[in-house]
Coordinates of N, CA, C and O in Angstrom, one line a residue:
X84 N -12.6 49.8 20.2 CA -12.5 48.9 21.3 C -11.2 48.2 21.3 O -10.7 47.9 20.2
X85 N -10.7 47.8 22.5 CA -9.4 47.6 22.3 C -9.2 46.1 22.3 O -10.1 45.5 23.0
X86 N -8.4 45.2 21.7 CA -8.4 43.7 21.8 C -7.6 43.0 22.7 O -6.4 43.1 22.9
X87 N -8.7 42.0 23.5 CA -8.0 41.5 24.5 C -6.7 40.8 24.4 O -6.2 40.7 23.3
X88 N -6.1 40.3 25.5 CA -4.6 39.8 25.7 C -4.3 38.7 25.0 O -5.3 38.0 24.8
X89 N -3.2 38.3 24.3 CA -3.3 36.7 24.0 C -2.1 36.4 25.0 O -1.0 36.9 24.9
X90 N -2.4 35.4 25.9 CA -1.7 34.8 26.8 C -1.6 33.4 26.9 O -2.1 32.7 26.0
X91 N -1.0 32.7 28.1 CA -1.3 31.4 28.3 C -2.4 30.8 28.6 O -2.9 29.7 28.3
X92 N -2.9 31.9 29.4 CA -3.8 31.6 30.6 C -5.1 31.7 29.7 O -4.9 32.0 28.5
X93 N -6.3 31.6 30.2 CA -7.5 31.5 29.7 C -8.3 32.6 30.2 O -8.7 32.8 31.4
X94 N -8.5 33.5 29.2 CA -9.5 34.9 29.7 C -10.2 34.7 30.3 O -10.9 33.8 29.8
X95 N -10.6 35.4 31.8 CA -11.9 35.4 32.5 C -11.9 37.1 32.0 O -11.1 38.0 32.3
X96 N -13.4 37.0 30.9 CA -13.7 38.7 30.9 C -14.8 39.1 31.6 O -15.9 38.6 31.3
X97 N -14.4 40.2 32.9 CA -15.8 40.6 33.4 C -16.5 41.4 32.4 O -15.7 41.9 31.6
X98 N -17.8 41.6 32.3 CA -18.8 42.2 31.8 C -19.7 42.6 32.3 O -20.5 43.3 31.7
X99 N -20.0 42.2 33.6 CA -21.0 42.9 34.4 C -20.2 44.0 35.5 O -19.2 43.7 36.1
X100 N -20.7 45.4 35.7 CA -19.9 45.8 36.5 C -21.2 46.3 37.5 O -21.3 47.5 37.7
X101 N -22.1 45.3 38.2 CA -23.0 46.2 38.6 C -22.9 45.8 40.2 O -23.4 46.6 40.9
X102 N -22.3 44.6 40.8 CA -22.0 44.0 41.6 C -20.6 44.2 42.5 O -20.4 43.1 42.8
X103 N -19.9 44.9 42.9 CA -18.6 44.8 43.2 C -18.2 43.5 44.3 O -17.3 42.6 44.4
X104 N -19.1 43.6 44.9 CA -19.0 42.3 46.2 C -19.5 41.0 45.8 O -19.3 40.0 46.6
X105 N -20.4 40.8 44.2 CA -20.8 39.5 44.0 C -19.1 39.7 42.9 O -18.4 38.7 42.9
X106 N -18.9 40.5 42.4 CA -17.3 40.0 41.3 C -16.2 39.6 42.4 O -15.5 38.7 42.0
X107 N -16.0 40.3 43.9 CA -15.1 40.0 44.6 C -15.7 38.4 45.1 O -14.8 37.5 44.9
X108 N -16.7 37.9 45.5 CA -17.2 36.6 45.2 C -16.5 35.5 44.5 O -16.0 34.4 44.9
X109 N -16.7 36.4 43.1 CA -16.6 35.2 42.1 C -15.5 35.1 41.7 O -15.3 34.2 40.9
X110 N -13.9 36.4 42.5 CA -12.7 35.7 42.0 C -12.2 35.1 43.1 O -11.2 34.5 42.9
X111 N -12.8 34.9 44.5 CA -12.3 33.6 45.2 C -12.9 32.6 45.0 O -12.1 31.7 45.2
X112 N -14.2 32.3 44.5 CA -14.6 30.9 44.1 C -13.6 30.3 43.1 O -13.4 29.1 43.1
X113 N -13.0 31.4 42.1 CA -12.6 30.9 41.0 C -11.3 30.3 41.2 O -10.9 29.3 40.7
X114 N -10.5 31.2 42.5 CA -9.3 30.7 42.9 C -8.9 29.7 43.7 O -7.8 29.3 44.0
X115 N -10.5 29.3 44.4 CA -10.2 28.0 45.3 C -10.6 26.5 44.4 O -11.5 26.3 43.5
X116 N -9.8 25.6 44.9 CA -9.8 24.5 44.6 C -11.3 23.7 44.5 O -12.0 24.0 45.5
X117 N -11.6 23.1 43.9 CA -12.5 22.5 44.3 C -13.0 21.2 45.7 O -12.1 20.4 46.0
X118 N -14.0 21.3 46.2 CA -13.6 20.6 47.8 C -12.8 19.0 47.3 O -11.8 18.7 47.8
X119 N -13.4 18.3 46.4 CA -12.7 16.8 45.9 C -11.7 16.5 45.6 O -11.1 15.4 45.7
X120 N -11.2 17.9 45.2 CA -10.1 17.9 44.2 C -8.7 18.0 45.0 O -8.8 18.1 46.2
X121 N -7.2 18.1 44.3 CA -6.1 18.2 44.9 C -6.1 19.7 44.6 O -6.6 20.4 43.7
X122 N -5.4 20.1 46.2 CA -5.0 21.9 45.7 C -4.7 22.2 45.2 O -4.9 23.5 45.2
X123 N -3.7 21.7 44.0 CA -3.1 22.2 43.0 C -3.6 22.5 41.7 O -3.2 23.3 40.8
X124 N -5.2 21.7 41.7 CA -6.0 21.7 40.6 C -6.7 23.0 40.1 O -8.0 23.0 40.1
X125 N -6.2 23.8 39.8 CA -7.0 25.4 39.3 C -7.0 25.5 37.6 O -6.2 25.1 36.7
X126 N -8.1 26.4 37.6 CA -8.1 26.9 36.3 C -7.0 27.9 36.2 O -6.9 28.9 37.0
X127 N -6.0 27.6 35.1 CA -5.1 29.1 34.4 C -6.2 29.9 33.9 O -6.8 29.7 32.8
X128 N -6.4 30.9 34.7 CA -7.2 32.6 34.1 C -6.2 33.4 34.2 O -5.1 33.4 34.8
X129 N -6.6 34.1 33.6 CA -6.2 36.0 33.5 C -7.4 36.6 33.8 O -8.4 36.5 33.1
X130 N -7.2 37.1 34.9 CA -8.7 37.9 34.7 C -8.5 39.1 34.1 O -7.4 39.7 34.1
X131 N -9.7 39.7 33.5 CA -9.8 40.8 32.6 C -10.8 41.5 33.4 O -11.9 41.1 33.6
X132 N -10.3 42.9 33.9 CA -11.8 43.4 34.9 C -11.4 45.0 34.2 O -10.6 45.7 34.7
X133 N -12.2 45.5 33.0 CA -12.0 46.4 32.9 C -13.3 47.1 31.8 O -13.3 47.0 30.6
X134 N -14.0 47.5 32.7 CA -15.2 48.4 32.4 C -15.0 48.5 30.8 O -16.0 48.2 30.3
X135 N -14.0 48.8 29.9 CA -14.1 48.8 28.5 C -15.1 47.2 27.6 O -15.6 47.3 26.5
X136 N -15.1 45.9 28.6 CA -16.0 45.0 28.1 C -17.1 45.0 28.8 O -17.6 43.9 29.1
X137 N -17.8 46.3 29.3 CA -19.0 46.3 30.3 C -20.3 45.9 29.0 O -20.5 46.4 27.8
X138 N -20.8 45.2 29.4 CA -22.2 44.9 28.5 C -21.9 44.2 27.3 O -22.8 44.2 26.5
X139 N -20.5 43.5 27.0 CA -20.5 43.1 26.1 C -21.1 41.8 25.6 O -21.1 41.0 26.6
X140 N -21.5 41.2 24.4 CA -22.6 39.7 24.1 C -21.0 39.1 23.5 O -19.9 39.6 23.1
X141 N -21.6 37.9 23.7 CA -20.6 36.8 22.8 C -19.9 37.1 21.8 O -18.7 36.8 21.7
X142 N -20.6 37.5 20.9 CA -20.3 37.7 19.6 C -18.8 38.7 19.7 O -17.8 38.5 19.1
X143 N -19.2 40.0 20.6 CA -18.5 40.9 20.5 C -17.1 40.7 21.1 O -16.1 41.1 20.6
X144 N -17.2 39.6 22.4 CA -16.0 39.3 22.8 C -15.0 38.3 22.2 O -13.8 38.3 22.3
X145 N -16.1 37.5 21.3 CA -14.9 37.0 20.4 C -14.4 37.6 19.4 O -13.2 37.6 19.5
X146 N -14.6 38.1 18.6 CA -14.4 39.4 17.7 C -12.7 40.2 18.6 O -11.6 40.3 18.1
X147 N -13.1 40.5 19.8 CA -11.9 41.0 20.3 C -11.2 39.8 20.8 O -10.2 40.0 21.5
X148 N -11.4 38.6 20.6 CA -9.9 38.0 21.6 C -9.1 37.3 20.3 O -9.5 37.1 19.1
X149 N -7.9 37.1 21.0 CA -7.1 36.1 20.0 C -7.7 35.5 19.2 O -8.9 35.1 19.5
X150 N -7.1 35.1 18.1 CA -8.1 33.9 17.4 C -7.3 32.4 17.5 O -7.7 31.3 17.1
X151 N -6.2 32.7 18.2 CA -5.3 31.6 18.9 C -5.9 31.3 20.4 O -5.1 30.7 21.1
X152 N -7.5 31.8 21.0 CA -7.9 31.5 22.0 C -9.2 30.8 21.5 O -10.0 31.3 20.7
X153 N -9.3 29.4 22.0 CA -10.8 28.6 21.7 C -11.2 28.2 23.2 O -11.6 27.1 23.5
X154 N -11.0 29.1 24.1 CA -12.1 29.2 25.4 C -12.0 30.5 26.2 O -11.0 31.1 26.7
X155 N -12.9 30.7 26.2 CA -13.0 32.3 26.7 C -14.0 31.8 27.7 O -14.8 30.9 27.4
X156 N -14.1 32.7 29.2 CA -14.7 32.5 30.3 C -15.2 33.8 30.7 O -14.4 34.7 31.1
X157 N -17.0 34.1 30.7 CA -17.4 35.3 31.2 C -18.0 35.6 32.0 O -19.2 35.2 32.2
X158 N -17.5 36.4 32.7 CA -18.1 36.9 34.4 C -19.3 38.1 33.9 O -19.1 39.3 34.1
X159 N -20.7 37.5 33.4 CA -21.5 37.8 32.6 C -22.9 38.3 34.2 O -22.6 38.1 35.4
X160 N -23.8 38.8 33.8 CA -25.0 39.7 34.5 C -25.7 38.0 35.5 O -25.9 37.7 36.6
X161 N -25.7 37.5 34.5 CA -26.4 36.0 35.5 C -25.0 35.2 36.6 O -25.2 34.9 37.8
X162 N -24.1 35.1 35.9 CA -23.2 34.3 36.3 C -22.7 35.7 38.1 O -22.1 35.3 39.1
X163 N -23.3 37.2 37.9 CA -22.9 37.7 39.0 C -24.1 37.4 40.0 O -23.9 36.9 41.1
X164 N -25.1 37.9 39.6 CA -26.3 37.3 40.3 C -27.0 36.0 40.6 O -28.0 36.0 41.3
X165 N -26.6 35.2 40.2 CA -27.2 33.6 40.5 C -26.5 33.2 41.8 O -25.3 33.2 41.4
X166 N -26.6 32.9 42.6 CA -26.0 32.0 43.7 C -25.1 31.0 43.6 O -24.5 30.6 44.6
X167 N -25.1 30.6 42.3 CA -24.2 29.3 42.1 C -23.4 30.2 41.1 O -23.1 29.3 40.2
X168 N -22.8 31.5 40.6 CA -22.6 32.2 40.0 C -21.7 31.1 39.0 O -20.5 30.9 39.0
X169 N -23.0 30.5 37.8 CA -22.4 29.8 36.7 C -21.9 30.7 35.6 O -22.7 31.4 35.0
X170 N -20.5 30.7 35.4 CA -20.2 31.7 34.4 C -20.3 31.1 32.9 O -20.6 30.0 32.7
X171 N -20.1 31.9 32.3 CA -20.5 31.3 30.5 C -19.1 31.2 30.3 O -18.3 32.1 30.4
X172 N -19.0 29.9 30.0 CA -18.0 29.5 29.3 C -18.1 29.6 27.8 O -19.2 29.3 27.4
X173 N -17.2 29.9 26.8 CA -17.6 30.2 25.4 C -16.5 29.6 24.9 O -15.5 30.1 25.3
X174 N -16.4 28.5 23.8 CA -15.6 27.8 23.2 C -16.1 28.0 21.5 O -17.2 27.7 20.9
X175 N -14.7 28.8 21.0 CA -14.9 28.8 19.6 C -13.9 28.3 19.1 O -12.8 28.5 19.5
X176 N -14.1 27.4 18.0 CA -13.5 25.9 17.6 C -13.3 26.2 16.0 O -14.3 26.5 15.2
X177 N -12.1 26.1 15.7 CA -11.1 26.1 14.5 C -12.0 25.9 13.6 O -12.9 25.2 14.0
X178 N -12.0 26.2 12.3 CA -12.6 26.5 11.4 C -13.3 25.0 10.5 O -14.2 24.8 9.7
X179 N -11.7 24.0 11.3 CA -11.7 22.3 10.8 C -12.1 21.2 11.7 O -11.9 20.0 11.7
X180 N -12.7 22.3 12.5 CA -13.2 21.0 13.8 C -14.9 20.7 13.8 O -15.7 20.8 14.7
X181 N -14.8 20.1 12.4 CA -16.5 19.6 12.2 C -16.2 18.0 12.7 O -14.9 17.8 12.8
X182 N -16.8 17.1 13.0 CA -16.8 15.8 13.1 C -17.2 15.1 11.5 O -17.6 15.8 10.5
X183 N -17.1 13.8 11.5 CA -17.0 13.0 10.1 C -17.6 13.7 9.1 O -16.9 14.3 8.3
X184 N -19.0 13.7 9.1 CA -19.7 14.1 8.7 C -19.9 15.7 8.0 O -20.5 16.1 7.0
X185 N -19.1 16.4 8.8 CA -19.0 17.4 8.4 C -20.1 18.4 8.8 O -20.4 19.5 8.3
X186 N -20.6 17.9 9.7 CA -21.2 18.9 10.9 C -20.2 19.6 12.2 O -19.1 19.3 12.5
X187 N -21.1 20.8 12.8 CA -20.3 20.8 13.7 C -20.7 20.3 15.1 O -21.9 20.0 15.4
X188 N -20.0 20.1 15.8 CA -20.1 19.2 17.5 C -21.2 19.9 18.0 O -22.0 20.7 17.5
X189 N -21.2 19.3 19.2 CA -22.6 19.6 19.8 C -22.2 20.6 20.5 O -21.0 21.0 20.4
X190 N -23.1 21.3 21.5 CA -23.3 22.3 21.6 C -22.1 23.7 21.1 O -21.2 24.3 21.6
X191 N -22.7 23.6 19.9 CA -21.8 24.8 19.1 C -23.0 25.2 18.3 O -23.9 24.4 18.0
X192 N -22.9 26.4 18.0 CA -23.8 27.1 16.6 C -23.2 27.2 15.1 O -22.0 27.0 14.9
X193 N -24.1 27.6 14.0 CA -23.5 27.7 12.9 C -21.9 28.3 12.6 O -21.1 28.1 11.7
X194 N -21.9 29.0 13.6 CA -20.4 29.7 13.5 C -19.4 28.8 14.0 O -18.2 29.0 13.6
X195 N -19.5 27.8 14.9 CA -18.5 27.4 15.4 C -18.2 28.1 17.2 O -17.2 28.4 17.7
X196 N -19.5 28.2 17.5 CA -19.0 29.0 19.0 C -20.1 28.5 19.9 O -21.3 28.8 19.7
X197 N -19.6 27.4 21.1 CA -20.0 26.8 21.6 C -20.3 27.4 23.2 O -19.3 27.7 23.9
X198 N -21.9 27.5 23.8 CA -21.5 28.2 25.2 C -21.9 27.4 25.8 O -22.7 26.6 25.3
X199 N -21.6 27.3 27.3 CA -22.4 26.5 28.5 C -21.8 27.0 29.7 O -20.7 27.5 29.7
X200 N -22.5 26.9 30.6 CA -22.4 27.6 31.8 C -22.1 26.2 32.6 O -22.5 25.0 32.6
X201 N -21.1 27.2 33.5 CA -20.3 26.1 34.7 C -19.9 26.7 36.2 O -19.3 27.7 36.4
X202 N -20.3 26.1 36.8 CA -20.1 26.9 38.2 C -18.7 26.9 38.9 O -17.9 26.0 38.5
X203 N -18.0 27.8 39.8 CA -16.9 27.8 40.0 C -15.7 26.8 39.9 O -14.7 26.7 39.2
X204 N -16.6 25.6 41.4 CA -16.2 24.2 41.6 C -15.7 23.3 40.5 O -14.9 22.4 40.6
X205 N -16.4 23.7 39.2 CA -16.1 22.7 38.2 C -15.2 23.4 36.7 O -14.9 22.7 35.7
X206 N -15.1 24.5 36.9 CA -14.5 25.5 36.3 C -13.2 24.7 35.9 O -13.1 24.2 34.7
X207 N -12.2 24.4 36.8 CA -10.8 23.6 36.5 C -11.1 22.5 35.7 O -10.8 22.2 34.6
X208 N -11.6 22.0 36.3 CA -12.0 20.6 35.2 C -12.1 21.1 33.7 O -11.3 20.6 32.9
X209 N -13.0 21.8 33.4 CA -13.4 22.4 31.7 C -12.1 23.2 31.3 O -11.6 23.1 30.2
X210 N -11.7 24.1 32.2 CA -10.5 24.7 31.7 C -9.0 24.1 31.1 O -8.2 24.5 30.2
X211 N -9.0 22.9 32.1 CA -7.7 22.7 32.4 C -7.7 21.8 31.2 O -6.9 21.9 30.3
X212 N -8.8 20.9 31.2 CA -8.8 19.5 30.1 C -9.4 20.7 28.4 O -8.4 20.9 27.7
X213 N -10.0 21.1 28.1 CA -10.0 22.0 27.2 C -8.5 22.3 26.3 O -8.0 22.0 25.2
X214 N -8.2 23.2 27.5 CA -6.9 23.7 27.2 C -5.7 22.8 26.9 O -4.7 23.0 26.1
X215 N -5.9 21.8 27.4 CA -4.8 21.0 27.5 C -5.1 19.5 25.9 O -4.4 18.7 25.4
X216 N -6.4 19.8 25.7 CA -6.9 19.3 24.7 C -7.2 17.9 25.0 O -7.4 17.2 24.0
X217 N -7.3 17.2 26.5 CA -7.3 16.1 26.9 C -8.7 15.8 26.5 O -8.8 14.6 26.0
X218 N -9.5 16.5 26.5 CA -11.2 16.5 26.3 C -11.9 16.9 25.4 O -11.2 17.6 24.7
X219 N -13.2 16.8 24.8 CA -13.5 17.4 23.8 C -14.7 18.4 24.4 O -15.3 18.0 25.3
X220 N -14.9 19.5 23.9 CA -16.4 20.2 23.7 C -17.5 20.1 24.5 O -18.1 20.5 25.6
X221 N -17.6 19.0 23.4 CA -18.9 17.7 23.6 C -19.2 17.1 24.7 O -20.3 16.7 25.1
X222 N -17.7 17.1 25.6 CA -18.1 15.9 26.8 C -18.9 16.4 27.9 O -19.6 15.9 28.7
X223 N -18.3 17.6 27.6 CA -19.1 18.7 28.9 C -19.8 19.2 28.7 O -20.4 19.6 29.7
X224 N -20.5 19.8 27.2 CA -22.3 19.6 26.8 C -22.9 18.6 27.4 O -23.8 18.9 28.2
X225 N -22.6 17.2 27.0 CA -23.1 16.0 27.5 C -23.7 15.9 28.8 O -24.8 15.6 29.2
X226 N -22.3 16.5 29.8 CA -22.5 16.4 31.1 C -23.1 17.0 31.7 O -23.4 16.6 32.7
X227 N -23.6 18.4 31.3 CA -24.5 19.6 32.1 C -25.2 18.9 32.6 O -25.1 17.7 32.4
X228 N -25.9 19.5 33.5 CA -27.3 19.2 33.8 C -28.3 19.9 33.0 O -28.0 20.8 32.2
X229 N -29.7 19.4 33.3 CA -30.9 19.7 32.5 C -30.9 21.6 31.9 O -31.0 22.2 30.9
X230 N -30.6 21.9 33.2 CA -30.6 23.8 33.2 C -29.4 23.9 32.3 O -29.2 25.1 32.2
X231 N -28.7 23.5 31.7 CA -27.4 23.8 30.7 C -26.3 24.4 31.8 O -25.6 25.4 31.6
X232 N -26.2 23.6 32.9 CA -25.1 23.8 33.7 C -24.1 22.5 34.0 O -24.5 21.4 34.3
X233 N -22.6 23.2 33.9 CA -21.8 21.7 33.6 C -21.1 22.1 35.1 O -20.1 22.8 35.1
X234 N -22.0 21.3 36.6 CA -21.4 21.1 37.5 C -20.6 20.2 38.0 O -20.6 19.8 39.2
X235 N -19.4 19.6 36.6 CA -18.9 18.7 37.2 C -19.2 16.9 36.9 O -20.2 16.3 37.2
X236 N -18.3 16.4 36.4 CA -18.9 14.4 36.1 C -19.3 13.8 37.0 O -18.7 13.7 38.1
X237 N -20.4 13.4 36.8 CA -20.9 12.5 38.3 C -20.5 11.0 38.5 O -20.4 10.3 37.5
X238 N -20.3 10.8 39.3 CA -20.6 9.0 39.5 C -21.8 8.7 39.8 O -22.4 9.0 40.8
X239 N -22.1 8.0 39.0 CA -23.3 7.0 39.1 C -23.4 5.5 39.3 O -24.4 4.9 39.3

């Protein structure tokens, strides 16, 4: 299996190939702005559309990406078919990013690999502040909604 790109930009790997017209979907949702937001506001992706990561689980895609990559974005079987096509976001966090105590953050597992699902519109937000390190993890576990989807910070 061959190992994904290490780039700037933040992997979108498709994995589902069973949809052609929900994937062509989900890369204009990904490329438009969100309605609140300034047009300039996009997630940096690469998209990755190549039947070699067809069917692949979490585990496998991190294994193939950089290990200089701690967010990986997947254009997964739910995220093609759901209507709000939430894709899984997958954040795996440096081997020293336990908090005080020496646990690790919230929504992450024993390994250090944190997933949640985010719908288009709110995609830039998680990518941009992620990447840019402005944010943590945690903030946007916190923020999901009940279904484990991070549509975004509300005002309340």
């Amino acid at each position: 299996m061959k190992k994904l790109p290490l780039l700037e930009e933040t992997l979108l790997i498709r994995t589902d190939f069973s949809d052609e017209d929900a994937w062509q979907a989900m890369r204009v949702a990904v490329a438009t702005p969100a309605p609140d937001e300034d047009e300039d506001f996009f997630a940096a992706l690469h998209i990755v559309d190549d039947p070699a990561y067809r069917d692949l689980g979490i585990d496998e895609i991190v294994e193939l990406a950089p290990e200089e990559d701690s967010l990986l974005i997947l254009a997964d079987h739910k995220a093609l078919s759901d209507p709000e096509m939430p894709l899984l976001a997958v954040y795996v966090s440096a081997e020293d990013d336990e908090d005080e105590e020496g646990e690790d953050e919230e929504g992450e597992d024993e390994e250090g690999i944190g997933e949640l699902r985010v719908v288009p519109p709110a995609l830039a937000s998680l990518e941009n502040n992620i990447s840019l390190a402005n944010m943590d993890w945690e903030e946007f576990v916190e923020a999901a909604d009940e279904d484990g989807v991070f549509r975004g910070f509300r005002d309340f």
